[in-house]
XYZ file of C-alpha atoms in Angstrom:
348
model
C 179.935 126.657 127.877
C 179.308 122.951 128.351
C 176.044 121.408 127.174
C 173.153 121.746 129.573
C 172.601 118.515 131.475
C 169.246 117.099 132.620
C 167.295 120.104 131.347
C 164.536 117.968 129.833
C 163.651 117.224 126.205
C 165.724 119.221 123.685
C 163.553 121.135 121.196
C 163.986 123.667 118.418
C 163.069 127.134 119.666
C 160.569 127.628 116.873
C 158.745 124.413 117.840
C 158.497 124.902 121.610
C 154.724 125.413 121.773
C 154.059 122.514 119.408
C 156.339 120.191 121.372
C 154.709 121.232 124.654
C 151.365 120.286 123.125
C 152.745 116.881 122.143
C 154.137 116.439 125.662
C 150.657 116.811 127.171
C 149.002 114.699 124.464
C 151.293 111.823 125.401
C 150.532 112.083 129.137
C 147.788 110.078 130.832
C 144.435 111.371 132.116
C 145.699 111.783 135.687
C 147.801 114.833 134.750
C 146.367 118.323 134.343
C 148.376 121.323 133.155
C 147.924 124.412 135.328
C 149.391 127.904 135.440
C 148.697 130.983 137.574
C 151.722 133.045 136.586
C 154.748 133.109 134.320
C 157.856 132.722 136.465
C 161.156 133.452 134.717
C 164.562 133.015 136.367
C 167.678 134.524 134.793
C 171.189 133.541 135.831
C 174.681 133.557 134.336
C 176.133 130.822 136.567
C 176.216 127.371 134.866
C 176.065 125.566 138.206
C 172.756 127.283 139.006
C 170.759 125.160 136.564
C 170.127 122.192 138.872
C 169.476 124.469 141.862
C 166.966 126.628 140.002
C 165.196 123.595 138.542
C 164.801 122.236 142.087
C 163.434 125.614 143.227
C 160.907 125.646 140.382
C 159.822 122.098 141.234
C 159.179 123.061 144.856
C 157.445 126.323 143.940
C 155.210 124.565 141.415
C 153.863 122.292 144.144
C 152.169 125.294 145.771
C 152.069 127.898 142.997
C 151.354 126.458 139.556
C 153.194 128.348 136.828
C 154.832 128.292 133.442
C 158.483 128.427 134.416
C 161.096 129.868 132.083
C 164.660 129.170 133.177
C 167.319 131.218 131.386
C 171.013 130.321 131.566
C 173.007 133.016 129.783
C 176.644 133.575 128.895
C 176.834 137.000 127.188
C 180.640 136.799 126.959
C 180.712 133.522 125.023
C 182.619 133.695 121.707
C 180.009 131.629 119.858
C 176.442 132.906 119.534
C 173.753 130.242 119.922
C 170.384 129.627 121.518
C 169.072 126.240 122.638
C 165.949 125.103 124.472
C 164.558 122.185 126.471
C 161.102 121.435 127.869
C 160.037 119.513 130.966
C 157.222 119.345 133.504
C 156.867 119.319 137.289
C 153.886 117.281 138.536
C 152.495 117.135 142.074
C 149.627 115.167 143.563
C 146.522 117.287 144.161
C 144.422 115.797 146.943
C 142.989 112.296 146.736
C 142.342 110.238 143.645
C 145.866 110.307 142.250
C 145.314 113.354 140.042
C 148.432 115.419 139.406
C 148.719 119.142 138.718
C 151.613 119.893 136.369
C 153.615 123.021 135.605
C 155.663 123.450 132.456
C 159.319 124.440 132.421
C 161.096 125.831 129.370
C 164.872 126.055 129.766
C 166.915 128.330 127.506
C 170.675 128.489 127.089
C 171.697 131.775 125.463
C 175.336 132.294 124.505
C 177.072 135.336 123.066
C 174.891 137.735 121.064
C 171.876 135.467 121.609
C 171.739 136.736 125.200
C 170.934 140.219 123.861
C 167.801 138.811 122.220
C 166.340 137.842 125.592
C 162.977 139.627 125.111
C 162.452 138.226 121.607
C 163.532 134.638 122.309
C 162.113 134.136 125.761
C 159.092 136.384 126.158
C 157.475 135.098 122.979
C 156.850 131.907 124.952
C 154.897 133.378 127.875
C 151.666 131.666 128.845
C 148.820 133.819 127.441
C 148.124 137.025 129.398
C 149.221 135.757 132.799
C 151.433 138.125 134.845
C 155.188 137.768 134.511
C 157.348 137.506 137.629
C 160.995 137.771 136.618
C 163.706 136.752 139.092
C 167.055 138.246 138.096
C 169.817 136.443 139.989
C 173.111 138.249 140.510
C 174.068 141.777 139.496
C 172.033 143.803 137.019
C 173.732 144.862 133.810
C 174.864 148.484 133.780
C 172.828 149.209 130.648
C 169.161 149.309 131.696
C 167.116 147.636 128.943
C 163.705 149.317 129.059
C 162.410 146.980 126.355
C 163.154 144.054 128.668
C 161.654 145.470 131.856
C 158.516 146.737 130.098
C 157.495 143.085 129.722
C 157.821 142.388 133.445
C 155.037 142.823 136.016
C 157.115 141.992 139.105
C 160.907 142.105 139.137
C 162.371 139.909 141.852
C 165.995 140.096 143.018
C 168.028 139.471 146.169
C 170.186 142.397 147.277
C 171.918 140.231 149.902
C 174.272 138.802 147.282
C 175.366 142.067 145.707
C 179.056 142.916 146.083
C 178.480 146.585 145.136
C 174.979 147.319 146.492
C 175.251 151.099 145.966
C 175.749 150.589 142.214
C 172.937 148.046 142.022
C 170.448 150.213 143.931
C 171.317 153.055 141.554
C 170.376 150.803 138.611
C 167.116 149.954 140.398
C 166.368 153.668 140.604
C 166.740 153.851 136.820
C 164.295 150.957 136.375
C 161.832 152.543 138.809
C 162.077 155.806 136.838
C 160.479 154.134 133.814
C 157.112 155.307 135.162
C 153.973 153.328 134.345
C 155.936 150.740 132.373
C 158.236 150.023 135.344
C 157.782 146.632 137.040
C 157.004 146.264 140.728
C 160.348 145.917 142.529
C 160.419 142.944 144.908
C 163.640 142.505 146.908
C 163.788 139.011 148.431
C 166.182 140.505 150.974
C 163.348 142.798 152.113
C 160.953 139.821 152.230
C 163.578 137.972 154.287
C 163.145 140.669 156.977
C 159.351 140.434 157.262
C 159.292 138.346 160.457
C 162.202 140.292 161.971
C 160.333 143.558 161.482
C 157.157 142.048 162.912
C 159.051 140.703 165.956
C 160.592 144.120 166.659
C 157.219 145.853 166.347
C 155.676 143.319 168.741
C 158.266 144.235 171.386
C 156.590 147.651 171.671
C 152.975 146.532 172.001
C 152.837 147.690 175.654
C 152.142 151.427 176.050
C 155.111 151.844 178.443
C 157.415 150.290 175.866
C 155.895 152.310 173.021
C 156.546 155.535 174.926
C 160.289 154.786 174.815
C 160.566 154.553 171.040
C 161.344 158.297 170.651
C 164.151 157.907 173.231
C 166.156 155.201 171.438
C 169.773 156.330 171.196
C 171.535 153.099 170.205
C 170.864 150.318 167.686
C 172.963 147.161 167.412
C 172.406 144.517 164.723
C 174.247 141.200 164.327
C 174.037 139.635 160.863
C 175.535 136.679 159.043
C 178.667 137.208 156.911
C 177.574 138.541 153.525
C 174.307 139.919 154.913
C 175.368 143.458 155.772
C 172.887 144.811 153.209
C 170.155 142.858 155.025
C 171.103 144.593 158.270
C 171.261 148.014 156.593
C 167.760 147.488 155.169
C 166.497 146.670 158.671
C 168.209 149.763 160.050
C 166.646 151.838 157.283
C 163.196 150.442 158.087
C 163.573 151.536 161.724
C 164.679 154.998 160.611
C 161.799 155.467 158.158
C 159.162 154.218 160.592
C 160.463 156.416 163.424
C 161.092 159.491 161.299
C 164.873 159.553 161.731
C 167.135 161.462 159.354
C 170.670 160.362 158.477
C 173.604 162.606 159.393
C 177.380 162.352 159.211
C 180.097 163.941 161.335
C 183.815 163.253 160.942
C 183.028 160.305 158.625
C 180.730 158.713 161.215
C 177.050 158.276 160.372
C 174.239 158.529 162.881
C 170.524 159.257 162.947
C 168.633 162.165 164.468
C 164.992 161.866 165.498
C 162.308 164.533 165.062
C 162.740 165.542 168.704
C 166.521 165.903 168.364
C 167.701 162.607 169.873
C 170.906 161.319 168.253
C 170.980 157.571 167.605
C 174.188 155.719 166.918
C 174.312 152.258 165.405
C 176.623 149.297 164.928
C 176.382 146.387 162.505
C 178.439 143.285 163.340
C 178.913 140.289 161.062
C 179.053 136.956 162.903
C 178.107 133.338 162.263
C 174.417 132.554 162.459
C 171.180 133.322 160.624
C 170.830 136.384 158.385
C 169.780 138.513 161.397
C 170.696 136.892 164.709
C 170.380 139.813 167.156
C 168.814 143.276 167.279
C 169.163 145.517 170.322
C 167.456 148.896 170.745
C 168.546 150.889 173.798
C 167.626 154.082 175.632
C 169.400 155.635 178.598
C 167.475 153.400 181.025
C 166.046 150.504 179.018
C 166.757 148.011 176.275
C 164.739 145.835 173.935
C 166.446 142.870 172.310
C 165.621 139.903 170.096
C 168.006 136.983 169.509
C 167.723 134.103 167.070
C 169.872 131.009 167.725
C 171.276 129.301 164.653
C 168.825 126.756 163.254
C 165.888 128.196 165.190
C 162.603 129.446 163.701
C 162.080 131.804 166.652
C 163.397 135.017 168.148
C 163.815 135.097 171.908
C 163.024 138.562 173.186
C 164.179 140.432 176.272
C 162.626 143.658 177.597
C 164.167 145.513 180.522
C 162.653 148.916 181.318
C 161.495 150.753 184.452
C 157.749 150.411 184.883
C 157.666 147.201 182.876
C 158.015 143.673 184.234
C 161.028 141.956 182.706
C 159.597 139.865 179.885
C 161.068 137.170 177.650
C 158.689 136.773 174.708
C 159.174 134.139 172.003
C 158.420 135.410 168.512
C 158.295 133.728 165.098
C 161.376 134.416 162.973
C 160.305 132.809 159.710
C 162.419 130.441 157.665
C 165.733 131.092 155.940
C 165.061 128.759 152.994
C 164.939 130.677 149.714
C 161.876 128.792 148.443
C 159.895 129.820 151.542
C 160.928 133.450 151.056
C 160.068 133.289 147.352
C 156.657 131.699 147.971
C 155.837 134.339 150.579
C 156.736 137.110 148.132
C 154.732 135.540 145.299
C 151.761 135.345 147.671
C 151.815 139.106 148.265
C 150.489 141.691 145.840
C 151.162 145.340 145.104
C 154.152 147.601 145.486
C 156.391 148.122 148.523
C 156.210 151.885 149.257
C 158.133 151.652 152.543
C 160.921 149.737 150.810
C 161.263 152.550 148.273
C 161.721 155.072 151.097
C 164.209 152.802 152.861
C 166.211 152.337 149.656
C 166.563 156.109 149.310
C 167.515 156.633 152.955
C 170.214 153.966 153.189
C 171.990 154.819 149.922
C 174.846 156.705 151.690
C 175.426 153.719 154.002
C 176.097 151.388 151.065
C 178.655 153.486 149.204
């Protein structure tokens, strides 16, 4: 692996804390170190270094942290561990004072990558919670020693090529009991505004009465975001009490009152979720999001209801906005756990 470029000041791993202290001693009085959480990002793609550093810089402007960026190459022939330190400073109000977050960057090659808990987690900031963002696929061997350190495990299921395998590994992590981290899927967070927009479409009592009659669901998603669409479909099924069935290799849902609901997921250019249509025998409810728009445009056509065209917030697609929103929430995601179980057969 090539040397890490622009990662900050190179330091010996055993001297990281001392060198961080010297870094702040050499700064002027306008800079104040701050930290609310430990935020670690793990990736095995060399080109991710600059992108993740930019993400940390943007996050630190609103959520002060000690950032630990890990670039690993477990397959490297040579075993070595190197480290760099840097800081991200942002103006805080008037007076020119800056709030600064520390970043420690590690490059772990070969066997050094197996020492992740020992090398990296010994440099956490005091007793602050640890949010660990694992980018890419999880390793098939679940390292309980690693995950026992983590308070919140962040990941993005949208990029998984074999989501069924990855969700199975998540089940193993969740089975660790009290030592298991909170599971935070950025793909689930990405759907927050979509779910809210769909729920808003049924605010009227006449519309709400048609929810048990839905017999068709259509979802359009961006290429590579089929898992996003399946999560949305699973959310609808869990909230409406649908069960998943299969007949002649075709899956469908059945409601508590016996209504069969078919579905179709179509990949097309546009935002992660560009269209959702829920239909009954005599009505339909649809939201559409044009590419580049921060809004869903709704359409409701049903007997007894005036045709309405509501405009609903769709949230932003930028990963830093999704990450900040997730870091701003607390607690577990019980509905997500149910959805993950329900959709497993659809991801095989």
